[in-house]
Amino acid sequence: MMNIHGLTKTLASRSFQSVSVGRNIHVTATSFLKQIVEQKQGKTLTIEAVYQPSPRSSTLIKLPEVEDKECCSLCKLDLPIKHTDVLILSQFLRSDGCMLSRRVTKLCSKQQMRMSNLVSMAQKAGLMSKLNPRNSKKNPKLRYGEKKFNNYWDESLMRPL
Amino acid sequence: MSAYERVKQWNTFARIWHIYDAKWQNPFDSAKVISKHIQGLHKPIYHPLNNCGDHVIVFNSRHIALPGYEWKKRAYFHHTGYPGGASWTLAWQLHEINPTLVMQKAVKWELPRGLSKFGLMARLHIFPDEEIPEELLKNVTSQLRQLRPVPRTLDSYSDKEIEEFPKVMDYPNDYILK
């Protein structure tokens, strides 16, 4: 029986081998965050893992310049976002409809709270029904009781920023 | 009377048929507009004794929208007259029984009190869906503007539209997409 140290050693050597040969064998879970780039200059072969650009980098909005450095992106833009603006609200969501954390969104706490409230309004109004957990009822017309009928929300009743 | 004067006379005193799409509209806000047109209050020749009201056809009344939690908070009261005969029906229960009643009651409450209500309500035609009888639809010459914009769901946008929409936020370098 192989001891743990020996196992890790063989795994490490295997992973190195997979990189050098270029085969698609992964020892750890694949996240596709980095791309392995091989460059050969003369006798030296450099293998480098480079972060891939995010899918949003091409369509990012240009933020206006504000004196306050600790201003978050939504405070800078100063948009009157409503719960019907699903194209903006869906940017803060995972594919199962959960809100992204502040580490990811980089919003201030007030804006993060406001966005999560607007998202819950949009979900209740059935405007983002596909962004939900896999086993949930995706069609808002099939919901139970009063939830199957159309409703809307008034943003002026929300706590001001 | 010249031809021009005659046409002006017809246009002033003719009953106009309006059509109103109630999809995603608040019935209580729409009732204020509809009741004015039924009474003829929008006309300069209006007088309470002048029978100058218009007809209004309301369709898609099944798809009206109420604000917030009002579907389960609003109750419709009825009393049979017997002891213990009181009943309270919630708005969503009434709408399930008859999808035109919430709209109809909203307009009825908005009209002036009195016996004229019955004659005025006869000029309101509510249909739960988009099917309107042909003989009513051929009279229609005017459309009432919707009070609220109909919201678009995220599913109604194509993948390309969602992708090309300006992004407010970028993922950090080490974020794994889920």
mmCIF file of C-alpha atoms in Angstrom:
data_model
loop_
_atom_site.group_PDB
_atom_site.id
_atom_site.type_symbol
_atom_site.label_atom_id
_atom_site.label_comp_id
_atom_site.label_asym_id
_atom_site.label_seq_id
_atom_site.Cartn_x
_atom_site.Cartn_y
_atom_site.Cartn_z
ATOM 1 C CA MET A 1 0.000 0.000 0.000
ATOM 2 C CA MET A 2 1.240 3.427 -0.922
ATOM 3 C CA ASN A 3 1.656 6.026 1.792
ATOM 4 C CA ILE A 4 0.121 9.474 1.415
ATOM 5 C CA HIS A 5 3.383 11.165 0.671
ATOM 6 C CA GLY A 6 4.096 8.778 -2.160
ATOM 7 C CA LEU A 7 0.603 9.262 -3.579
ATOM 8 C CA THR A 8 0.946 13.021 -3.718
ATOM 9 C CA LYS A 9 4.318 12.628 -5.308
ATOM 10 C CA THR A 10 2.944 10.442 -8.106
ATOM 11 C CA LEU A 11 -0.024 12.772 -8.597
ATOM 12 C CA ALA A 12 2.257 15.758 -8.873
ATOM 13 C CA SER A 13 4.421 14.043 -11.407
ATOM 14 C CA ARG A 14 1.337 12.974 -13.365
ATOM 15 C CA SER A 15 -0.064 16.475 -13.470
ATOM 16 C CA PHE A 16 3.241 17.822 -14.668
ATOM 17 C CA GLN A 17 3.294 15.174 -17.351
ATOM 18 C CA SER A 18 -0.212 16.082 -18.498
ATOM 19 C CA VAL A 19 0.792 19.708 -18.871
ATOM 20 C CA SER A 20 3.903 18.982 -20.829
ATOM 21 C CA VAL A 21 2.154 16.514 -23.172
ATOM 22 C CA GLY A 22 -0.920 18.765 -23.460
ATOM 23 C CA ARG A 23 -3.482 16.123 -22.595
ATOM 24 C CA ASN A 24 -6.673 17.008 -20.780
ATOM 25 C CA ILE A 25 -6.109 15.188 -17.482
ATOM 26 C CA HIS A 26 -6.900 17.077 -14.289
ATOM 27 C CA VAL A 27 -5.993 16.039 -10.787
ATOM 28 C CA THR A 28 -7.994 18.785 -9.072
ATOM 29 C CA ALA A 29 -11.426 20.161 -10.016
ATOM 30 C CA THR A 30 -11.377 22.109 -13.284
ATOM 31 C CA SER A 31 -12.393 25.739 -13.018
ATOM 32 C CA PHE A 32 -11.007 27.055 -16.355
ATOM 33 C CA LEU A 33 -9.840 30.233 -14.673
ATOM 34 C CA LYS A 34 -6.391 30.063 -16.205
ATOM 35 C CA GLN A 35 -5.110 28.941 -19.558
ATOM 36 C CA ILE A 36 -1.801 27.102 -19.806
ATOM 37 C CA VAL A 37 0.499 28.748 -22.312
ATOM 38 C CA GLU A 38 3.688 27.073 -23.489
ATOM 39 C CA GLN A 39 6.442 29.184 -24.976
ATOM 40 C CA LYS A 40 9.714 27.859 -26.302
ATOM 41 C CA GLN A 41 12.658 30.173 -26.727
ATOM 42 C CA GLY A 42 15.759 28.348 -27.813
ATOM 43 C CA LYS A 43 16.358 25.601 -25.269
ATOM 44 C CA THR A 44 14.155 27.009 -22.515
ATOM 45 C CA LEU A 45 10.502 26.000 -22.322
ATOM 46 C CA THR A 46 8.314 28.265 -20.178
ATOM 47 C CA ILE A 47 4.939 26.965 -19.061
ATOM 48 C CA GLU A 48 2.702 29.698 -17.758
ATOM 49 C CA ALA A 49 -0.848 29.806 -16.414
ATOM 50 C CA VAL A 50 -2.571 33.032 -17.499
ATOM 51 C CA TYR A 51 -5.907 34.322 -16.153
ATOM 52 C CA GLN A 52 -8.542 34.339 -18.898
ATOM 53 C CA PRO A 53 -10.492 37.572 -19.498
ATOM 54 C CA SER A 54 -14.002 37.522 -18.039
ATOM 55 C CA PRO A 55 -16.930 37.206 -20.512
ATOM 56 C CA ARG A 56 -18.111 40.683 -19.467
ATOM 57 C CA SER A 57 -14.890 42.564 -20.118
ATOM 58 C CA SER A 58 -15.951 43.620 -23.641
ATOM 59 C CA THR A 59 -19.343 45.070 -22.621
ATOM 60 C CA LEU A 60 -18.366 46.795 -19.368
ATOM 61 C CA ILE A 61 -19.831 50.283 -18.967
ATOM 62 C CA LYS A 62 -17.397 53.176 -18.584
ATOM 63 C CA LEU A 63 -17.794 54.671 -15.119
ATOM 64 C CA PRO A 64 -17.798 58.453 -14.701
ATOM 65 C CA GLU A 65 -14.951 59.919 -12.661
ATOM 66 C CA VAL A 66 -15.968 60.830 -9.138
ATOM 67 C CA GLU A 67 -13.835 62.515 -6.485
ATOM 68 C CA ASP A 68 -14.877 60.071 -3.761
ATOM 69 C CA LYS A 69 -12.592 57.056 -4.198
ATOM 70 C CA GLU A 70 -14.664 54.723 -2.044
ATOM 71 C CA CYS A 71 -17.724 55.152 -4.268
ATOM 72 C CA CYS A 72 -19.114 51.891 -5.669
ATOM 73 C CA SER A 73 -20.001 51.435 -9.358
ATOM 74 C CA LEU A 74 -23.760 51.992 -8.904
ATOM 75 C CA CYS A 75 -23.231 55.109 -6.764
ATOM 76 C CA LYS A 76 -21.015 56.490 -9.515
ATOM 77 C CA LEU A 77 -23.572 55.776 -12.227
ATOM 78 C CA ASP A 78 -26.474 57.098 -10.121
ATOM 79 C CA LEU A 79 -29.153 55.238 -12.107
ATOM 80 C CA PRO A 80 -32.823 55.171 -11.070
ATOM 81 C CA ILE A 81 -32.991 51.353 -11.194
ATOM 82 C CA LYS A 82 -36.457 49.827 -10.981
ATOM 83 C CA HIS A 83 -37.497 46.237 -10.361
ATOM 84 C CA THR A 84 -38.503 45.927 -14.012
ATOM 85 C CA ASP A 85 -34.920 46.531 -15.194
ATOM 86 C CA VAL A 86 -34.196 42.817 -15.344
ATOM 87 C CA LEU A 87 -31.203 43.222 -17.675
ATOM 88 C CA ILE A 88 -29.346 45.116 -14.923
ATOM 89 C CA LEU A 89 -30.607 43.090 -11.967
ATOM 90 C CA SER A 90 -29.704 39.756 -13.565
ATOM 91 C CA GLN A 91 -26.053 40.854 -13.633
ATOM 92 C CA PHE A 92 -25.915 40.476 -9.847
ATOM 93 C CA LEU A 93 -27.315 36.934 -9.885
ATOM 94 C CA ARG A 94 -26.004 33.419 -10.191
ATOM 95 C CA SER A 95 -27.699 31.044 -12.645
ATOM 96 C CA ASP A 96 -29.835 29.651 -9.800
ATOM 97 C CA GLY A 97 -31.107 33.115 -8.831
ATOM 98 C CA CYS A 98 -28.967 33.618 -5.714
ATOM 99 C CA MET A 99 -27.521 37.059 -5.083
ATOM 100 C CA LEU A 100 -23.763 37.359 -5.561
ATOM 101 C CA SER A 101 -21.801 38.329 -2.469
ATOM 102 C CA ARG A 102 -20.318 41.767 -1.882
ATOM 103 C CA ARG A 103 -16.850 40.311 -2.466
ATOM 104 C CA VAL A 104 -17.910 39.686 -6.068
ATOM 105 C CA THR A 105 -20.248 42.610 -6.776
ATOM 106 C CA LYS A 106 -18.003 45.187 -5.024
ATOM 107 C CA LEU A 107 -21.033 47.352 -4.173
ATOM 108 C CA CYS A 108 -21.421 49.429 -1.036
ATOM 109 C CA SER A 109 -23.650 47.873 1.622
ATOM 110 C CA LYS A 110 -26.580 50.192 0.872
ATOM 111 C CA GLN A 111 -26.558 49.475 -2.849
ATOM 112 C CA GLN A 112 -26.132 45.743 -2.245
ATOM 113 C CA MET A 113 -29.178 45.753 0.053
ATOM 114 C CA ARG A 114 -31.176 47.793 -2.443
ATOM 115 C CA MET A 115 -30.250 45.492 -5.330
ATOM 116 C CA SER A 116 -31.190 42.361 -3.381
ATOM 117 C CA ASN A 117 -34.550 43.949 -2.483
ATOM 118 C CA LEU A 118 -35.172 44.872 -6.132
ATOM 119 C CA VAL A 119 -34.229 41.330 -7.187
ATOM 120 C CA SER A 120 -36.750 39.855 -4.759
ATOM 121 C CA MET A 121 -39.399 42.243 -6.139
ATOM 122 C CA ALA A 122 -38.618 41.154 -9.699
ATOM 123 C CA GLN A 123 -38.750 37.475 -8.672
ATOM 124 C CA LYS A 124 -42.132 37.964 -6.964
ATOM 125 C CA ALA A 125 -43.462 39.734 -10.052
ATOM 126 C CA GLY A 126 -42.279 36.724 -12.082
ATOM 127 C CA LEU A 127 -39.966 38.763 -14.330
ATOM 128 C CA MET A 128 -36.880 36.561 -13.874
ATOM 129 C CA SER A 129 -38.522 33.166 -13.479
ATOM 130 C CA LYS A 130 -35.823 31.268 -15.417
ATOM 131 C CA LEU A 131 -33.142 32.370 -12.913
ATOM 132 C CA ASN A 132 -34.296 29.994 -10.206
ATOM 133 C CA PRO A 133 -33.196 26.693 -8.658
ATOM 134 C CA ARG A 134 -33.548 23.696 -10.962
ATOM 135 C CA ASN A 135 -36.568 22.074 -9.308
ATOM 136 C CA SER A 136 -38.620 25.230 -8.789
ATOM 137 C CA LYS A 137 -41.729 26.231 -10.733
ATOM 138 C CA LYS A 138 -40.369 28.336 -13.583
ATOM 139 C CA ASN A 139 -43.750 29.431 -14.954
ATOM 140 C CA PRO A 140 -45.235 32.149 -12.681
ATOM 141 C CA LYS A 141 -48.758 31.290 -13.910
ATOM 142 C CA LEU A 142 -48.486 27.887 -12.188
ATOM 143 C CA ARG A 143 -47.728 29.317 -8.745
ATOM 144 C CA TYR A 144 -50.008 28.711 -5.781
ATOM 145 C CA GLY A 145 -52.836 31.019 -4.664
ATOM 146 C CA GLU A 146 -52.416 34.767 -5.066
ATOM 147 C CA LYS A 147 -48.869 34.383 -6.386
ATOM 148 C CA LYS A 148 -50.036 33.334 -9.860
ATOM 149 C CA PHE A 149 -51.507 36.763 -10.659
ATOM 150 C CA ASN A 150 -49.559 39.761 -11.958
ATOM 151 C CA ASN A 151 -48.268 42.239 -9.421
ATOM 152 C CA TYR A 152 -45.909 45.189 -9.401
ATOM 153 C CA TRP A 153 -43.956 47.082 -6.761
ATOM 154 C CA ASP A 154 -43.442 50.722 -5.899
ATOM 155 C CA GLU A 155 -39.773 51.709 -5.532
ATOM 156 C CA SER A 156 -40.645 55.071 -3.991
ATOM 157 C CA LEU A 157 -41.645 53.195 -0.821
ATOM 158 C CA MET A 158 -38.114 51.783 -0.455
ATOM 159 C CA ARG A 159 -35.638 53.216 2.011
ATOM 160 C CA PRO A 160 -33.830 56.118 0.278
ATOM 161 C CA LEU A 161 -30.092 55.702 -0.302
ATOM 162 C CA MET B 1 -76.049 74.332 -42.301
ATOM 163 C CA SER B 2 -72.870 73.817 -44.271
ATOM 164 C CA ALA B 3 -71.335 70.376 -44.744
ATOM 165 C CA TYR B 4 -68.484 71.285 -42.419
ATOM 166 C CA GLU B 5 -70.858 72.393 -39.660
ATOM 167 C CA ARG B 6 -72.872 69.203 -40.101
ATOM 168 C CA VAL B 7 -69.804 66.958 -39.689
ATOM 169 C CA LYS B 8 -68.744 68.988 -36.671
ATOM 170 C CA GLN B 9 -72.167 68.403 -35.168
ATOM 171 C CA TRP B 10 -71.904 64.629 -35.782
ATOM 172 C CA ASN B 11 -68.435 64.450 -34.295
ATOM 173 C CA THR B 12 -69.507 66.375 -31.208
ATOM 174 C CA PHE B 13 -72.588 64.369 -30.376
ATOM 175 C CA ALA B 14 -71.635 60.920 -31.679
ATOM 176 C CA ARG B 15 -70.997 58.160 -29.119
ATOM 177 C CA ILE B 16 -67.368 57.098 -29.436
ATOM 178 C CA TRP B 17 -66.188 53.575 -28.682
ATOM 179 C CA HIS B 18 -62.854 53.438 -26.843
ATOM 180 C CA ILE B 19 -60.732 50.334 -26.321
ATOM 181 C CA TYR B 20 -58.419 49.771 -23.360
ATOM 182 C CA ASP B 21 -55.820 47.028 -22.891
ATOM 183 C CA ALA B 22 -55.752 46.153 -19.164
ATOM 184 C CA LYS B 23 -52.609 43.985 -19.374
ATOM 185 C CA TRP B 24 -50.344 44.708 -16.361
ATOM 186 C CA GLN B 25 -52.501 47.731 -15.435
ATOM 187 C CA ASN B 26 -53.733 48.674 -11.984
ATOM 188 C CA PRO B 27 -57.562 48.356 -12.179
ATOM 189 C CA PHE B 28 -58.133 51.121 -9.605
ATOM 190 C CA ASP B 29 -55.971 53.650 -11.444
ATOM 191 C CA SER B 30 -57.484 52.654 -14.813
ATOM 192 C CA ALA B 31 -61.000 52.954 -13.385
ATOM 193 C CA LYS B 32 -60.485 56.685 -12.872
ATOM 194 C CA VAL B 33 -59.743 57.156 -16.583
ATOM 195 C CA ILE B 34 -62.419 54.730 -17.782
ATOM 196 C CA SER B 35 -65.177 56.231 -15.601
ATOM 197 C CA LYS B 36 -64.453 59.708 -16.991
ATOM 198 C CA HIS B 37 -64.895 58.450 -20.552
ATOM 199 C CA ILE B 38 -68.072 56.555 -19.656
ATOM 200 C CA GLN B 39 -69.622 59.702 -18.179
ATOM 201 C CA GLY B 40 -68.330 61.971 -20.953
ATOM 202 C CA LEU B 41 -66.410 64.146 -18.490
ATOM 203 C CA HIS B 42 -63.609 64.559 -21.039
ATOM 204 C CA LYS B 43 -65.924 66.441 -23.425
ATOM 205 C CA PRO B 44 -66.459 70.227 -23.372
ATOM 206 C CA ILE B 45 -70.223 69.725 -23.839
ATOM 207 C CA TYR B 46 -70.497 67.722 -20.600
ATOM 208 C CA HIS B 47 -73.437 68.371 -18.309
ATOM 209 C CA PRO B 48 -74.894 65.961 -15.713
ATOM 210 C CA LEU B 49 -78.249 66.032 -17.531
ATOM 211 C CA ASN B 50 -76.570 65.634 -20.933
ATOM 212 C CA ASN B 51 -76.329 62.025 -22.065
ATOM 213 C CA CYS B 52 -72.952 62.327 -23.773
ATOM 214 C CA GLY B 53 -70.935 59.421 -22.375
ATOM 215 C CA ASP B 54 -68.865 57.030 -24.503
ATOM 216 C CA HIS B 55 -68.524 53.264 -24.613
ATOM 217 C CA VAL B 56 -65.350 51.623 -23.300
ATOM 218 C CA ILE B 57 -64.219 48.097 -24.149
ATOM 219 C CA VAL B 58 -61.715 46.693 -21.640
ATOM 220 C CA PHE B 59 -59.881 43.539 -22.658
ATOM 221 C CA ASN B 60 -57.194 41.366 -21.039
ATOM 222 C CA SER B 61 -58.844 41.952 -17.645
ATOM 223 C CA ARG B 62 -57.473 38.551 -16.544
ATOM 224 C CA HIS B 63 -53.950 40.020 -16.722
ATOM 225 C CA ILE B 64 -54.430 43.094 -14.494
ATOM 226 C CA ALA B 65 -51.697 43.761 -11.924
ATOM 227 C CA LEU B 66 -52.125 44.830 -8.301
ATOM 228 C CA PRO B 67 -49.345 46.515 -6.311
ATOM 229 C CA GLY B 68 -47.418 44.600 -3.649
ATOM 230 C CA TYR B 69 -49.351 42.057 -1.638
ATOM 231 C CA GLU B 70 -52.751 43.519 -2.506
ATOM 232 C CA TRP B 71 -54.071 40.313 -4.086
ATOM 233 C CA LYS B 72 -54.244 38.738 -0.640
ATOM 234 C CA LYS B 73 -54.800 41.895 1.428
ATOM 235 C CA ARG B 74 -57.833 43.334 -0.411
ATOM 236 C CA ALA B 75 -61.123 41.777 0.718
ATOM 237 C CA TYR B 76 -64.573 42.054 -0.918
ATOM 238 C CA PHE B 77 -67.427 42.087 1.595
ATOM 239 C CA HIS B 78 -70.827 40.528 1.051
ATOM 240 C CA HIS B 79 -73.742 39.983 3.429
ATOM 241 C CA THR B 80 -76.669 37.697 2.632
ATOM 242 C CA GLY B 81 -78.947 39.519 5.127
ATOM 243 C CA TYR B 82 -79.277 36.526 7.411
ATOM 244 C CA PRO B 83 -77.493 36.301 10.800
ATOM 245 C CA GLY B 84 -73.973 35.032 10.250
ATOM 246 C CA GLY B 85 -74.327 35.760 6.558
ATOM 247 C CA ALA B 86 -71.230 37.963 6.261
ATOM 248 C CA SER B 87 -68.440 36.799 3.993
ATOM 249 C CA TRP B 88 -65.111 38.250 2.961
ATOM 250 C CA THR B 89 -63.611 37.175 -0.362
ATOM 251 C CA LEU B 90 -59.981 38.005 -1.061
ATOM 252 C CA ALA B 91 -59.167 39.729 -4.345
ATOM 253 C CA TRP B 92 -57.297 36.727 -5.748
ATOM 254 C CA GLN B 93 -60.185 34.406 -4.896
ATOM 255 C CA LEU B 94 -62.683 36.726 -6.599
ATOM 256 C CA HIS B 95 -60.384 36.994 -9.619
ATOM 257 C CA GLU B 96 -60.179 33.191 -9.810
ATOM 258 C CA ILE B 97 -64.000 32.914 -9.798
ATOM 259 C CA ASN B 98 -64.547 35.664 -12.371
ATOM 260 C CA PRO B 99 -61.594 37.483 -13.980
ATOM 261 C CA THR B 100 -63.735 40.545 -14.876
ATOM 262 C CA LEU B 101 -65.230 41.331 -11.446
ATOM 263 C CA VAL B 102 -62.264 43.197 -9.891
ATOM 264 C CA MET B 103 -62.174 45.544 -12.886
ATOM 265 C CA GLN B 104 -65.954 45.935 -12.956
ATOM 266 C CA LYS B 105 -66.225 46.784 -9.260
ATOM 267 C CA ALA B 106 -63.334 49.244 -9.523
ATOM 268 C CA VAL B 107 -65.149 51.217 -12.246
ATOM 269 C CA LYS B 108 -68.470 50.949 -10.427
ATOM 270 C CA TRP B 109 -66.996 52.496 -7.273
ATOM 271 C CA GLU B 110 -65.509 55.332 -9.297
ATOM 272 C CA LEU B 111 -68.863 56.397 -10.851
ATOM 273 C CA PRO B 112 -71.115 58.914 -9.046
ATOM 274 C CA ARG B 113 -73.569 57.462 -6.569
ATOM 275 C CA GLY B 114 -77.164 57.193 -7.672
ATOM 276 C CA LEU B 115 -79.362 55.440 -10.188
ATOM 277 C CA SER B 116 -77.365 56.781 -13.154
ATOM 278 C CA LYS B 117 -74.712 54.185 -12.288
ATOM 279 C CA PHE B 118 -76.730 51.395 -13.929
ATOM 280 C CA GLY B 119 -77.048 53.223 -17.229
ATOM 281 C CA LEU B 120 -73.389 54.213 -17.169
ATOM 282 C CA MET B 121 -72.188 50.690 -16.356
ATOM 283 C CA ALA B 122 -74.104 49.402 -19.398
ATOM 284 C CA ARG B 123 -71.554 51.284 -21.552
ATOM 285 C CA LEU B 124 -68.650 49.316 -20.079
ATOM 286 C CA HIS B 125 -67.756 46.049 -21.799
ATOM 287 C CA ILE B 126 -65.127 43.900 -20.059
ATOM 288 C CA PHE B 127 -63.549 40.808 -21.578
ATOM 289 C CA PRO B 128 -61.085 38.573 -19.718
ATOM 290 C CA ASP B 129 -58.923 37.779 -22.758
ATOM 291 C CA GLU B 130 -58.154 39.163 -26.182
ATOM 292 C CA GLU B 131 -61.311 37.725 -27.770
ATOM 293 C CA ILE B 132 -63.790 40.557 -28.389
ATOM 294 C CA PRO B 133 -67.034 40.029 -30.355
ATOM 295 C CA GLU B 134 -66.771 41.319 -33.911
ATOM 296 C CA GLU B 135 -69.925 43.480 -33.691
ATOM 297 C CA LEU B 136 -68.415 45.450 -30.765
ATOM 298 C CA LEU B 137 -64.949 45.680 -32.261
ATOM 299 C CA LYS B 138 -66.171 47.231 -35.534
ATOM 300 C CA ASN B 139 -67.500 50.277 -33.597
ATOM 301 C CA VAL B 140 -64.112 51.075 -32.040
ATOM 302 C CA THR B 141 -62.507 54.316 -33.241
ATOM 303 C CA SER B 142 -60.260 55.298 -30.320
ATOM 304 C CA GLN B 143 -57.778 53.690 -27.963
ATOM 305 C CA LEU B 144 -57.095 54.756 -24.370
ATOM 306 C CA ARG B 145 -53.419 54.944 -23.466
ATOM 307 C CA GLN B 146 -52.097 52.442 -20.904
ATOM 308 C CA LEU B 147 -51.121 53.995 -17.574
ATOM 309 C CA ARG B 148 -48.174 51.734 -16.803
ATOM 310 C CA PRO B 149 -45.595 50.288 -19.197
ATOM 311 C CA VAL B 150 -45.942 46.512 -19.608
ATOM 312 C CA PRO B 151 -42.776 45.029 -18.061
ATOM 313 C CA ARG B 152 -40.610 42.695 -20.135
ATOM 314 C CA THR B 153 -39.482 39.427 -18.597
ATOM 315 C CA LEU B 154 -35.890 38.280 -18.844
ATOM 316 C CA ASP B 155 -37.014 35.328 -21.014
ATOM 317 C CA SER B 156 -38.392 37.704 -23.651
ATOM 318 C CA TYR B 157 -34.873 38.995 -24.392
ATOM 319 C CA SER B 158 -32.677 36.945 -26.704
ATOM 320 C CA ASP B 159 -29.286 35.652 -25.509
ATOM 321 C CA LYS B 160 -27.553 38.160 -27.787
ATOM 322 C CA GLU B 161 -29.469 41.092 -26.330
ATOM 323 C CA ILE B 162 -28.572 40.032 -22.782
ATOM 324 C CA GLU B 163 -24.928 39.570 -23.749
ATOM 325 C CA GLU B 164 -24.602 42.926 -25.509
ATOM 326 C CA PHE B 165 -26.370 44.925 -22.793
ATOM 327 C CA PRO B 166 -23.883 47.225 -20.949
ATOM 328 C CA LYS B 167 -22.571 45.530 -17.800
ATOM 329 C CA VAL B 168 -22.440 47.417 -14.517
ATOM 330 C CA MET B 169 -20.234 44.889 -12.754
ATOM 331 C CA ASP B 170 -17.321 42.631 -13.689
ATOM 332 C CA TYR B 171 -16.411 39.381 -11.971
ATOM 333 C CA PRO B 172 -13.152 39.283 -10.009
ATOM 334 C CA ASN B 173 -10.215 37.381 -11.494
ATOM 335 C CA ASP B 174 -10.646 34.248 -9.396
ATOM 336 C CA TYR B 175 -14.454 33.989 -9.582
ATOM 337 C CA ILE B 176 -15.757 30.679 -10.901
ATOM 338 C CA LEU B 177 -18.951 31.166 -12.951
ATOM 339 C CA LYS B 178 -21.934 29.225 -11.670
#
